[in-house]
Amino acid sequence: GNKSQDSGIAEMEELPVPHNIKISNITCDSFKISWDMDSKSKDRITHYFIDLNKKENKNSNKFKHKDVPTKLVAKAVPLPMTVRGHWFLSPRTEYTVAVQTASKQVDGDYVVSEWSEIIEFCTADYSKVHLTQLLEKAEVIAGRMLKLSVFYRNQHKEYFDYIREHHGNAMQPSVKDNSGSHGSPISGKLEGIFFSCNTEFNTGKPPQDSPYGRYRFEIAAEKLFNPNTNLYFGDFYCMYTAYHYVILVVAPVGSPGDEFCKQRLPQLNIKDNKFLTCDEEDGAMVYHHAQDVILEVIYTDPVDLSLGTVAEITGHQLMSLSTANAKKDPSCKTCNISVGR
């Protein structure tokens, strides 16, 4: 055929085409790849060409430049071969991969096989190791600790009416959205109820403004966070803004949420960490939160409205502060780790 004439070596046998490709040991930024191939001409293989592409999302911006380079030229090492870092693989992202075998010629050109079939796979979430790196970065900017006495949750009046009517007065955990770090193991998986606990510097009380609705449920801190709950670090991110968010998970010991987090998230000492602490002083529980980050606290069990109060706030609804499905700024040096993107 034309192919062999193009490469100027008409007599040479064609190189074996990789088939039965297997992807294993997938992490958020690496994977192992192996395949089968005929033994014929196998000893001529000097290199593998691997073509890796992000799976096209139909809604993705068509004008974005393609991630380059997509082709990896690798020395023909024994399989399985580990691929890492070459493309800054993103966590929790679907990719397609195809392979060629190649033989480097004296003149530096390559003779290549046909492409293999195309395989699809998805990279993994951040591991505890990666989250611990994020945690360490968050600790650097957490700032000094301020006292707090309540957790609060803002919603529209309809939300609280619905809870009273359809859920016997108990707010129910729901699946966390996709805001925050792309590799976060809690996005789309952990069920919980979002609370805030930040206070205004001058009053020591919750701010009167909120992006989430004019009605606020307030509950004494010790009813949610106490020695019978575990505390986990969930995420650290910003959305192209000067301020940063830290997500913490408060889970009653032994609850399904607690079991989920134990496997996946770094656990914090409730008395001694840089974000949210609970300690006993003179027989009473005392609470502190970090001043320089906005804390989002996820509580993993239902919460009955009778444990607190619901009242209208006097301030504004600052929609610009909403974090629903917010995308993390991938270029921020403060809150990104050098894994994935």
Coordinates of C-alpha atoms in Angstrom, one line a residue:
G1 CA 0.0 0.0 0.0
N2 CA 0.9 3.7 0.0
K3 CA 1.8 3.7 3.6
S4 CA 5.0 1.7 3.2
Q5 CA 6.1 3.7 0.2
D6 CA 5.6 6.9 2.1
S7 CA 8.0 5.8 4.8
G8 CA 10.4 4.7 2.1
I9 CA 10.8 1.2 3.4
A10 CA 8.6 -1.0 1.2
E11 CA 9.8 -4.4 2.4
M12 CA 9.3 -3.7 6.1
E13 CA 6.6 -5.6 7.9
E14 CA 3.9 -3.4 9.5
L15 CA 4.2 -2.8 13.2
P16 CA 1.7 -4.5 15.5
V17 CA -1.4 -2.5 16.4
P18 CA -2.2 -2.3 20.1
H19 CA -5.5 -3.9 21.0
N20 CA -7.4 -4.9 24.1
I21 CA -6.3 -1.7 25.9
K22 CA -6.6 -1.7 29.7
I23 CA -6.5 1.4 31.9
S24 CA -5.9 0.8 35.6
N25 CA -4.6 2.5 38.8
I26 CA -6.4 5.7 37.9
T27 CA -5.8 8.7 40.2
C28 CA -6.7 12.3 39.8
D29 CA -3.6 12.9 37.7
S30 CA -2.2 9.6 36.6
F31 CA -3.1 6.2 35.2
K32 CA -1.5 2.9 34.1
I33 CA -2.0 1.7 30.5
S34 CA -1.4 -1.7 29.0
W35 CA -2.4 -3.5 25.8
D36 CA -1.9 -6.7 23.8
M37 CA -0.1 -6.9 20.5
D38 CA 1.1 -9.5 18.0
S39 CA 4.6 -10.7 18.7
K40 CA 5.4 -10.3 15.0
S41 CA 7.8 -7.4 14.5
K42 CA 7.5 -6.6 18.2
D43 CA 11.3 -6.3 18.6
R44 CA 11.3 -3.4 16.2
I45 CA 9.1 -1.2 18.5
T46 CA 11.2 1.5 20.0
H47 CA 8.4 3.9 21.1
Y48 CA 4.7 4.2 21.9
F49 CA 2.6 7.1 20.7
I50 CA -0.3 7.9 23.0
D51 CA -3.0 10.2 22.0
L52 CA -5.0 11.6 24.9
N53 CA -7.9 14.0 24.6
K54 CA -10.5 15.4 26.9
K55 CA -13.8 13.9 25.9
E56 CA -15.8 16.6 24.1
N57 CA -18.5 18.1 26.2
K58 CA -21.3 19.2 23.8
N59 CA -21.7 22.4 25.8
S60 CA -18.0 23.2 26.0
N61 CA -16.8 26.3 24.4
K62 CA -15.8 25.4 20.9
F63 CA -13.4 28.3 20.6
K64 CA -11.2 27.3 23.5
H65 CA -7.8 26.2 22.2
K66 CA -7.3 22.5 22.4
D67 CA -5.2 21.3 25.3
V68 CA -1.8 20.7 23.8
P69 CA 0.2 18.6 23.4
T70 CA -2.2 15.6 23.2
K71 CA 0.4 13.2 21.9
L72 CA 2.9 11.6 24.2
V73 CA 5.9 9.9 22.7
A74 CA 7.2 7.4 25.2
K75 CA 10.1 5.0 25.1
A76 CA 8.9 1.4 24.7
V77 CA 9.0 0.4 28.3
P78 CA 7.5 -2.8 29.7
L79 CA 3.7 -2.6 30.1
P80 CA 1.8 -1.5 32.1
M81 CA 3.2 1.9 31.7
T82 CA 2.4 4.8 34.1
V83 CA 1.3 8.1 32.5
R84 CA 1.4 11.1 34.8
G85 CA 1.8 14.8 34.7
H86 CA 2.6 15.0 31.0
W87 CA -0.8 16.6 30.3
F88 CA -1.7 18.0 33.7
L89 CA -4.5 15.6 33.8
S90 CA -7.5 17.1 35.5
P91 CA -9.3 15.2 38.2
R92 CA -12.8 13.8 37.7
T93 CA -12.6 14.4 33.9
E94 CA -13.5 12.0 31.0
Y95 CA -10.7 11.3 28.5
T96 CA -10.3 9.3 25.4
V97 CA -7.0 7.5 24.6
A98 CA -5.6 5.6 21.6
V99 CA -2.1 4.1 21.1
Q100 CA 0.3 3.4 18.2
T101 CA 3.5 1.5 18.2
A102 CA 6.5 3.2 16.5
S103 CA 9.9 2.4 15.3
K104 CA 12.5 5.2 15.3
Q105 CA 14.6 5.2 12.1
V106 CA 18.2 6.1 11.6
D107 CA 17.2 9.5 10.1
G108 CA 15.1 10.3 13.2
D109 CA 11.7 9.7 11.6
Y110 CA 9.3 7.2 12.9
V111 CA 7.5 4.3 11.2
V112 CA 4.2 3.9 13.0
S113 CA 1.4 1.3 13.3
E114 CA -2.2 1.9 12.7
W115 CA -4.0 3.6 15.7
S116 CA -5.6 1.3 18.2
E117 CA -9.3 1.5 19.1
I118 CA -10.2 4.5 21.2
I119 CA -10.8 3.8 24.9
E120 CA -12.7 6.1 27.3
F121 CA -11.9 6.5 31.0
C122 CA -12.5 9.1 33.8
T123 CA -9.8 10.3 36.2
A124 CA -10.4 10.1 40.0
D125 CA -11.2 12.6 42.7
Y126 CA -8.6 14.2 44.9
S127 CA -7.2 11.7 47.4
K128 CA -6.7 12.5 51.1
V129 CA -3.1 13.3 50.2
H130 CA -4.2 16.0 47.8
L131 CA -6.8 17.4 50.2
T132 CA -4.2 17.6 52.9
Q133 CA -2.1 19.8 50.6
L134 CA -5.1 22.0 50.0
L135 CA -5.7 22.0 53.8
E136 CA -2.2 23.2 54.4
K137 CA -2.6 26.1 51.9
A138 CA -5.9 27.1 53.6
E139 CA -4.3 27.1 57.0
V140 CA -1.8 29.7 55.8
I141 CA -4.5 32.3 55.1
A142 CA -7.1 31.4 57.8
G143 CA -6.3 34.4 60.0
R144 CA -7.0 34.9 63.7
M145 CA -9.9 33.3 65.4
L146 CA -13.1 35.1 66.3
K147 CA -15.8 34.0 68.7
L148 CA -19.2 32.7 67.4
S149 CA -22.3 31.4 69.1
V150 CA -24.7 30.3 66.3
F151 CA -24.8 28.5 62.9
Y152 CA -27.3 29.9 60.5
R153 CA -28.8 29.1 57.1
N154 CA -30.5 31.5 54.8
Q155 CA -33.3 30.5 52.5
H156 CA -36.5 31.8 50.9
K157 CA -39.7 31.7 52.9
E158 CA -41.1 29.0 50.6
Y159 CA -38.2 26.7 51.6
F160 CA -39.1 26.8 55.3
D161 CA -42.8 26.5 54.6
Y162 CA -42.1 23.4 52.5
I163 CA -40.0 21.9 55.3
R164 CA -42.8 22.4 57.8
E165 CA -45.4 21.0 55.5
H166 CA -43.6 18.1 53.7
H167 CA -40.7 17.1 56.0
G168 CA -42.3 17.2 59.5
N169 CA -40.3 20.3 60.4
A170 CA -36.9 18.8 59.7
M171 CA -34.5 20.2 57.1
Q172 CA -33.1 17.3 55.0
P173 CA -29.6 16.7 53.8
S174 CA -29.3 17.1 50.0
V175 CA -26.4 16.2 47.6
K176 CA -23.7 18.8 47.5
D177 CA -23.5 20.7 44.2
N178 CA -20.4 21.0 42.0
S179 CA -19.0 24.3 43.4
G180 CA -15.4 24.4 44.5
S181 CA -12.4 22.4 43.5
H182 CA -13.0 20.2 40.4
G183 CA -11.4 17.2 42.2
S184 CA -13.4 17.5 45.3
P185 CA -14.6 14.0 46.5
I186 CA -17.7 15.5 48.2
S187 CA -19.2 17.2 45.1
G188 CA -22.2 15.4 43.8
K189 CA -21.7 12.7 46.5
L190 CA -21.9 13.9 50.1
E191 CA -25.4 14.7 51.4
G192 CA -25.7 17.5 54.0
I193 CA -27.2 20.8 54.9
F194 CA -25.2 24.0 54.4
F195 CA -24.7 26.4 57.3
S196 CA -22.7 29.5 57.7
C197 CA -21.0 30.6 60.9
N198 CA -19.0 33.7 60.0
T199 CA -19.6 36.8 62.1
E200 CA -19.3 40.5 61.6
F201 CA -16.0 41.7 62.9
N202 CA -17.6 44.6 64.9
T203 CA -20.7 43.0 66.3
G204 CA -19.7 39.4 66.7
K205 CA -23.1 38.4 65.2
P206 CA -24.0 37.0 61.8
P207 CA -24.1 39.6 59.0
Q208 CA -27.5 40.9 58.1
D209 CA -26.9 40.4 54.3
S210 CA -27.1 37.1 52.5
P211 CA -27.2 35.8 48.9
Y212 CA -29.5 32.9 49.8
G213 CA -32.8 34.4 50.8
R214 CA -34.4 36.7 53.3
Y215 CA -35.3 34.2 55.9
R216 CA -32.7 32.8 58.3
F217 CA -32.6 29.8 60.5
E218 CA -30.3 30.3 63.5
I219 CA -29.2 27.5 65.9
A220 CA -27.0 27.5 68.9
A221 CA -23.5 26.2 67.8
E222 CA -23.4 23.4 70.4
K223 CA -26.6 21.8 69.0
L224 CA -24.7 21.0 65.8
F225 CA -21.0 21.0 66.7
N226 CA -19.9 19.3 69.9
P227 CA -17.7 16.4 71.2
N228 CA -20.2 13.9 69.7
T229 CA -19.4 15.2 66.1
N230 CA -16.4 14.8 63.9
L231 CA -15.0 17.6 61.9
Y232 CA -13.5 17.2 58.4
F233 CA -11.8 19.5 55.9
G234 CA -13.7 19.4 52.6
D235 CA -12.3 22.0 50.2
F236 CA -10.6 25.4 49.7
Y237 CA -11.4 27.6 46.8
C238 CA -12.1 31.1 45.4
M239 CA -14.1 32.3 42.5
Y240 CA -12.0 35.0 40.8
T241 CA -12.4 37.1 44.0
A242 CA -10.2 38.3 46.8
Y243 CA -11.8 36.2 49.4
H244 CA -11.5 32.5 49.9
Y245 CA -14.0 29.8 50.9
V246 CA -13.3 26.8 53.1
I247 CA -15.8 23.9 53.2
L248 CA -15.9 22.0 56.5
V249 CA -18.0 18.9 57.2
V250 CA -19.6 18.4 60.7
A251 CA -20.8 14.8 61.0
P252 CA -22.4 13.1 64.1
V253 CA -20.0 10.3 65.2
G254 CA -20.9 7.0 63.4
S255 CA -23.5 8.6 61.1
P256 CA -23.5 7.7 57.3
G257 CA -21.9 11.2 56.7
D258 CA -19.2 10.4 59.2
E259 CA -18.4 7.1 57.5
F260 CA -18.3 8.7 54.1
C261 CA -15.9 11.4 55.2
K262 CA -13.6 9.0 57.2
Q263 CA -12.7 7.3 53.9
R264 CA -12.1 10.5 51.9
L265 CA -11.4 13.6 53.9
P266 CA -8.7 14.8 56.3
Q267 CA -10.1 14.9 59.9
L268 CA -9.5 17.9 62.1
N269 CA -9.2 18.1 65.8
I270 CA -12.3 19.9 67.0
K271 CA -10.4 21.7 69.8
D272 CA -7.4 22.6 67.8
N273 CA -7.5 23.6 64.1
K274 CA -7.2 26.8 62.1
F275 CA -10.9 27.1 61.0
L276 CA -13.5 26.1 63.5
T277 CA -13.0 25.1 67.1
C278 CA -15.2 23.9 69.9
D279 CA -13.7 23.8 73.4
E280 CA -14.9 23.9 77.0
E281 CA -14.1 26.8 79.2
D282 CA -15.6 27.0 82.8
G283 CA -18.1 24.3 82.0
A284 CA -19.5 26.0 78.9
M285 CA -18.7 25.3 75.2
V286 CA -16.8 28.1 73.5
Y287 CA -16.6 28.4 69.7
H288 CA -14.2 30.2 67.4
H289 CA -14.0 30.6 63.6
A290 CA -11.3 31.8 61.3
Q291 CA -11.6 35.5 60.4
D292 CA -10.0 35.6 56.9
V293 CA -11.9 32.8 55.1
I294 CA -15.6 32.4 54.5
L295 CA -16.6 29.1 56.1
E296 CA -19.2 26.9 54.6
V297 CA -20.2 24.2 57.0
I298 CA -22.0 21.0 55.8
Y299 CA -24.0 19.2 58.5
T300 CA -24.7 15.6 57.4
D301 CA -27.9 14.8 59.4
P302 CA -31.4 16.2 59.3
V303 CA -32.0 19.3 61.5
D304 CA -35.3 20.0 63.1
L305 CA -36.5 23.7 62.9
S306 CA -37.7 23.5 66.5
L307 CA -34.0 23.4 67.6
G308 CA -33.6 27.0 66.5
T309 CA -35.4 30.1 65.2
V310 CA -36.5 31.3 61.8
A311 CA -36.7 35.1 61.2
E312 CA -36.5 37.6 58.4
I313 CA -33.2 39.4 58.0
T314 CA -33.1 43.2 57.6
G315 CA -30.1 43.3 55.1
H316 CA -29.8 42.8 51.4
Q317 CA -29.7 39.7 49.2
L318 CA -26.2 39.9 47.8
M319 CA -26.5 37.5 44.8
S320 CA -23.0 38.1 43.8
L321 CA -21.8 36.1 46.9
S322 CA -23.8 33.0 45.9
T323 CA -21.6 29.9 45.5
A324 CA -24.1 27.6 43.8
N325 CA -22.2 25.5 41.3
A326 CA -19.5 28.1 41.3
K327 CA -16.3 27.4 39.4
K328 CA -13.0 27.6 41.1
D329 CA -10.4 30.0 39.7
P330 CA -7.8 27.6 38.3
S331 CA -5.1 30.3 38.1
C332 CA -5.2 31.4 41.8
K333 CA -1.8 30.6 43.4
T334 CA -3.3 30.7 46.9
C335 CA -5.9 27.9 46.6
N336 CA -4.6 25.5 43.9
I337 CA -2.3 22.6 44.3
S338 CA 0.0 21.4 41.6
V339 CA -2.0 18.4 40.8
G340 CA -4.4 18.3 37.8
R341 CA -5.7 21.7 36.9

